[in-house]
PDB file of C-alpha atoms in Angstrom:
ATOM      1  CA  MET A 194     -90.262  76.756  50.913  1.00  0.00           C
ATOM      2  CA  ALA A 195     -87.745  79.475  52.233  1.00  0.00           C
ATOM      3  CA  ILE A 196     -85.643  76.869  53.739  1.00  0.00           C
ATOM      4  CA  HIS A 197     -85.401  74.905  50.403  1.00  0.00           C
ATOM      5  CA  GLU A 198     -84.694  78.008  48.616  1.00  0.00           C
ATOM      6  CA  HIS A 199     -81.823  78.525  50.838  1.00  0.00           C
ATOM      7  CA  LEU A 200     -80.594  74.889  51.263  1.00  0.00           C
ATOM      8  CA  PRO A 201     -80.390  73.828  47.545  1.00  0.00           C
ATOM      9  CA  LYS A 202     -77.375  71.438  48.169  1.00  0.00           C
ATOM     10  CA  VAL A 203     -79.354  69.891  50.766  1.00  0.00           C
ATOM     11  CA  PRO A 204     -81.313  66.893  49.125  1.00  0.00           C
ATOM     12  CA  LYS A 205     -85.207  67.174  50.522  1.00  0.00           C
ATOM     13  CA  HIS A 206     -84.989  63.618  51.537  1.00  0.00           C
ATOM     14  CA  ASP A 207     -82.023  64.351  54.330  1.00  0.00           C
ATOM     15  CA  LEU A 208     -83.620  68.203  54.582  1.00  0.00           C
ATOM     16  CA  LYS A 209     -86.696  66.241  56.093  1.00  0.00           C
ATOM     17  CA  LEU A 210     -84.926  64.243  58.402  1.00  0.00           C
ATOM     18  CA  VAL A 211     -83.375  67.061  59.860  1.00  0.00           C
ATOM     19  CA  GLY A 212     -86.178  68.873  60.642  1.00  0.00           C
ATOM     20  CA  TRP A 213     -87.722  72.540  61.112  1.00  0.00           C
ATOM     21  CA  SER A 214     -85.923  73.730  64.110  1.00  0.00           C
ATOM     22  CA  LYS A 215     -82.316  72.410  62.892  1.00  0.00           C
ATOM     23  CA  ALA A 216     -83.086  73.170  59.270  1.00  0.00           C
ATOM     24  CA  THR A 217     -83.757  77.231  60.135  1.00  0.00           C
ATOM     25  CA  GLU A 218     -80.235  77.229  62.152  1.00  0.00           C
ATOM     26  CA  LEU A 219     -78.839  75.381  58.761  1.00  0.00           C
ATOM     27  CA  VAL A 220     -80.436  78.430  56.435  1.00  0.00           C
ATOM     28  CA  LYS A 221     -78.238  80.656  59.024  1.00  0.00           C
ATOM     29  CA  VAL A 222     -75.200  79.005  58.137  1.00  0.00           C
ATOM     30  CA  ALA A 223     -76.085  78.503  54.072  1.00  0.00           C
ATOM     31  CA  ARG A 224     -76.806  82.197  54.192  1.00  0.00           C
ATOM     32  CA  ARG A 225     -73.555  83.705  55.236  1.00  0.00           C
ATOM     33  CA  ASP A 226     -71.277  81.051  53.787  1.00  0.00           C
ATOM     34  CA  ARG A 227     -72.951  81.006  50.613  1.00  0.00           C
ATOM     35  CA  GLU A 228     -71.019  79.256  47.916  1.00  0.00           C
ATOM     36  CA  GLN A 229     -68.590  78.081  50.722  1.00  0.00           C
ATOM     37  CA  PHE A 230     -71.203  76.059  52.752  1.00  0.00           C
ATOM     38  CA  ASN A 231     -70.099  73.358  53.366  1.00  0.00           C
ATOM     39  CA  CYS A 232     -73.458  71.201  53.535  1.00  0.00           C
ATOM     40  CA  ALA A 233     -71.834  67.739  54.335  1.00  0.00           C
ATOM     41  CA  THR A 234     -70.167  68.257  57.930  1.00  0.00           C
ATOM     42  CA  TRP A 235     -73.431  70.975  58.894  1.00  0.00           C
ATOM     43  CA  LEU A 236     -75.914  67.746  57.771  1.00  0.00           C
ATOM     44  CA  HIS A 237     -73.534  65.262  59.920  1.00  0.00           C
ATOM     45  CA  LEU A 238     -73.799  67.928  62.827  1.00  0.00           C
ATOM     46  CA  THR A 239     -77.683  67.727  62.498  1.00  0.00           C
ATOM     47  CA  ALA A 240     -77.780  63.841  63.031  1.00  0.00           C
ATOM     48  CA  GLU A 241     -75.273  64.505  66.092  1.00  0.00           C
ATOM     49  CA  LEU A 242     -76.199  66.768  68.385  1.00  0.00           C
ATOM     50  CA  PRO A 243     -79.576  67.611  70.134  1.00  0.00           C
ATOM     51  CA  LYS A 244     -81.354  70.508  69.146  1.00  0.00           C
ATOM     52  CA  GLU A 245     -79.983  72.679  71.776  1.00  0.00           C
ATOM     53  CA  GLU A 246     -76.331  71.516  70.921  1.00  0.00           C
ATOM     54  CA  PHE A 247     -76.792  72.022  67.643  1.00  0.00           C
ATOM     55  CA  LYS A 248     -78.296  75.756  67.863  1.00  0.00           C
ATOM     56  CA  ARG A 249     -75.329  76.759  70.157  1.00  0.00           C
ATOM     57  CA  GLU A 250     -72.826  75.534  67.789  1.00  0.00           C
ATOM     58  CA  VAL A 251     -74.536  77.291  64.681  1.00  0.00           C
ATOM     59  CA  GLU A 252     -74.832  80.344  67.078  1.00  0.00           C
ATOM     60  CA  LYS A 253     -70.593  79.668  68.249  1.00  0.00           C
ATOM     61  CA  TYR A 254     -69.724  79.587  64.194  1.00  0.00           C
ATOM     62  CA  LEU A 255     -71.465  82.510  63.297  1.00  0.00           C
ATOM     63  CA  THR A 256     -70.709  84.942  66.263  1.00  0.00           C
ATOM     64  CA  GLY A 257     -67.466  83.079  67.252  1.00  0.00           C
ATOM     65  CA  GLN A 258     -68.432  83.295  70.456  1.00  0.00           C
ATOM     66  CA  GLY A 259     -70.275  79.917  72.339  1.00  0.00           C
ATOM     67  CA  THR A 260     -73.074  80.288  74.737  1.00  0.00           C
ATOM     68  CA  GLU A 261     -73.360  78.728  78.152  1.00  0.00           C
ATOM     69  CA  PRO A 262     -76.355  75.576  78.212  1.00  0.00           C
ATOM     70  CA  TRP A 263     -79.339  77.184  79.820  1.00  0.00           C
ATOM     71  CA  GLU A 264     -82.630  75.667  80.974  1.00  0.00           C
ATOM     72  CA  ILE A 265     -86.271  76.880  81.917  1.00  0.00           C
ATOM     73  CA  ILE A 266     -87.145  76.430  85.306  1.00  0.00           C
ATOM     74  CA  TYR A 267     -90.758  76.533  86.499  1.00  0.00           C
ATOM     75  CA  PHE A 268     -91.904  77.582  89.946  1.00  0.00           C
ATOM     76  CA  LYS A 269     -95.676  78.962  91.146  1.00  0.00           C
ATOM     77  CA  VAL A 270     -95.719  82.365  92.624  1.00  0.00           C
ATOM     78  CA  TYR A 271     -98.882  84.188  93.571  1.00  0.00           C
ATOM     79  CA  LYS A 272    -100.245  87.108  91.879  1.00  0.00           C
ATOM     80  CA  SER A 273     -99.641  89.275  95.016  1.00  0.00           C
ATOM     81  CA  GLN A 274     -96.401  88.658  94.720  1.00  0.00           C
ATOM     82  CA  LEU A 275     -95.955  89.595  90.970  1.00  0.00           C
ATOM     83  CA  PRO A 276     -95.652  93.231  91.787  1.00  0.00           C
ATOM     84  CA  VAL A 277     -92.341  92.927  94.159  1.00  0.00           C
ATOM     85  CA  ILE A 278     -90.563  90.378  91.493  1.00  0.00           C
ATOM     86  CA  GLU A 279     -91.583  92.370  88.509  1.00  0.00           C
ATOM     87  CA  GLN A 280     -89.826  95.377  90.300  1.00  0.00           C
ATOM     88  CA  ALA A 281     -87.148  93.992  91.818  1.00  0.00           C
ATOM     89  CA  LEU A 282     -86.423  92.664  88.058  1.00  0.00           C
ATOM     90  CA  GLU A 283     -86.793  96.130  86.343  1.00  0.00           C
ATOM     91  CA  THR A 284     -84.626  97.706  88.797  1.00  0.00           C
ATOM     92  CA  ALA A 285     -81.621  95.045  88.532  1.00  0.00           C
ATOM     93  CA  ALA A 286     -81.968  95.921  84.965  1.00  0.00           C
ATOM     94  CA  LEU A 287     -81.614  99.441  85.555  1.00  0.00           C
ATOM     95  CA  MET A 288     -78.674  98.934  87.639  1.00  0.00           C
ATOM     96  CA  LEU A 289     -76.959  96.283  85.347  1.00  0.00           C
ATOM     97  CA  GLY A 290     -77.929  97.822  82.337  1.00  0.00           C
ATOM     98  CA  CYS A 291     -81.243  97.436  80.230  1.00  0.00           C
ATOM     99  CA  ASP A 292     -79.650  94.773  78.030  1.00  0.00           C
ATOM    100  CA  LYS A 293     -79.685  92.312  80.587  1.00  0.00           C
ATOM    101  CA  SER A 294     -81.472  88.894  80.754  1.00  0.00           C
ATOM    102  CA  ARG A 295     -84.294  88.613  83.303  1.00  0.00           C
ATOM    103  CA  GLY A 296     -82.477  85.710  84.072  1.00  0.00           C
ATOM    104  CA  TYR A 297     -79.209  87.130  84.627  1.00  0.00           C
ATOM    105  CA  CYS A 298     -81.009  89.882  87.065  1.00  0.00           C
ATOM    106  CA  LEU A 299     -82.495  87.000  88.793  1.00  0.00           C
ATOM    107  CA  GLU A 300     -79.405  86.025  88.981  1.00  0.00           C
ATOM    108  CA  MET A 301     -77.514  89.014  90.375  1.00  0.00           C
ATOM    109  CA  ILE A 302     -80.273  89.558  92.897  1.00  0.00           C
ATOM    110  CA  CYS A 303     -79.908  85.628  94.182  1.00  0.00           C
ATOM    111  CA  ALA A 304     -76.642  86.525  94.628  1.00  0.00           C
ATOM    112  CA  ASP A 305     -76.746  89.900  96.365  1.00  0.00           C
ATOM    113  CA  PHE A 306     -78.826  87.968  98.807  1.00  0.00           C
ATOM    114  CA  LEU A 307     -76.530  85.192  99.519  1.00  0.00           C
ATOM    115  CA  ALA A 308     -73.801  87.746 100.109  1.00  0.00           C
ATOM    116  CA  GLY A 309     -75.713  89.059 102.998  1.00  0.00           C
ATOM    117  CA  ALA A 310     -76.164  85.615 104.405  1.00  0.00           C
ATOM    118  CA  ASN A 311     -73.742  83.185 105.677  1.00  0.00           C
ATOM    119  CA  LEU A 312     -75.551  80.312 105.928  1.00  0.00           C
ATOM    120  CA  GLU A 313     -72.294  77.780 106.788  1.00  0.00           C
ATOM    121  CA  SER A 314     -71.224  80.354 109.869  1.00  0.00           C
ATOM    122  CA  GLY A 315     -75.098  80.307 111.069  1.00  0.00           C
ATOM    123  CA  ASP A 316     -74.332  83.907 110.841  1.00  0.00           C
ATOM    124  CA  ILE A 317     -77.724  85.320 109.151  1.00  0.00           C
ATOM    125  CA  LYS A 318     -77.343  89.615 108.822  1.00  0.00           C
ATOM    126  CA  SER A 319     -80.533  91.362 109.157  1.00  0.00           C
TER     127      SER A 319
END
């Protein structure tokens, strides 16, 4: 119901076609723009863009800055490995600033590891 209340300019039939995920993003734009909400343009974008791209477009519109496309990765770790992994992520977060994501912390841990290993020349530092 809250979505319908915040999107009065959007016909209910069109809103059903948009889907809940995109509709919640539309609400963010409608709340900010109020009377200047450009319903037709945003409805067109909901039809043209996949969900994640549409979310990025809304975030870019609201914040003025884009976000990088992302992906969730899965891999198995053993329970005995978790303490080391968690400690490394926590340490990296402290060193980089607590507002950094775990993904960013993992990237920096990997970059640091790669900086110490030069595989192209066969020289792996210990």
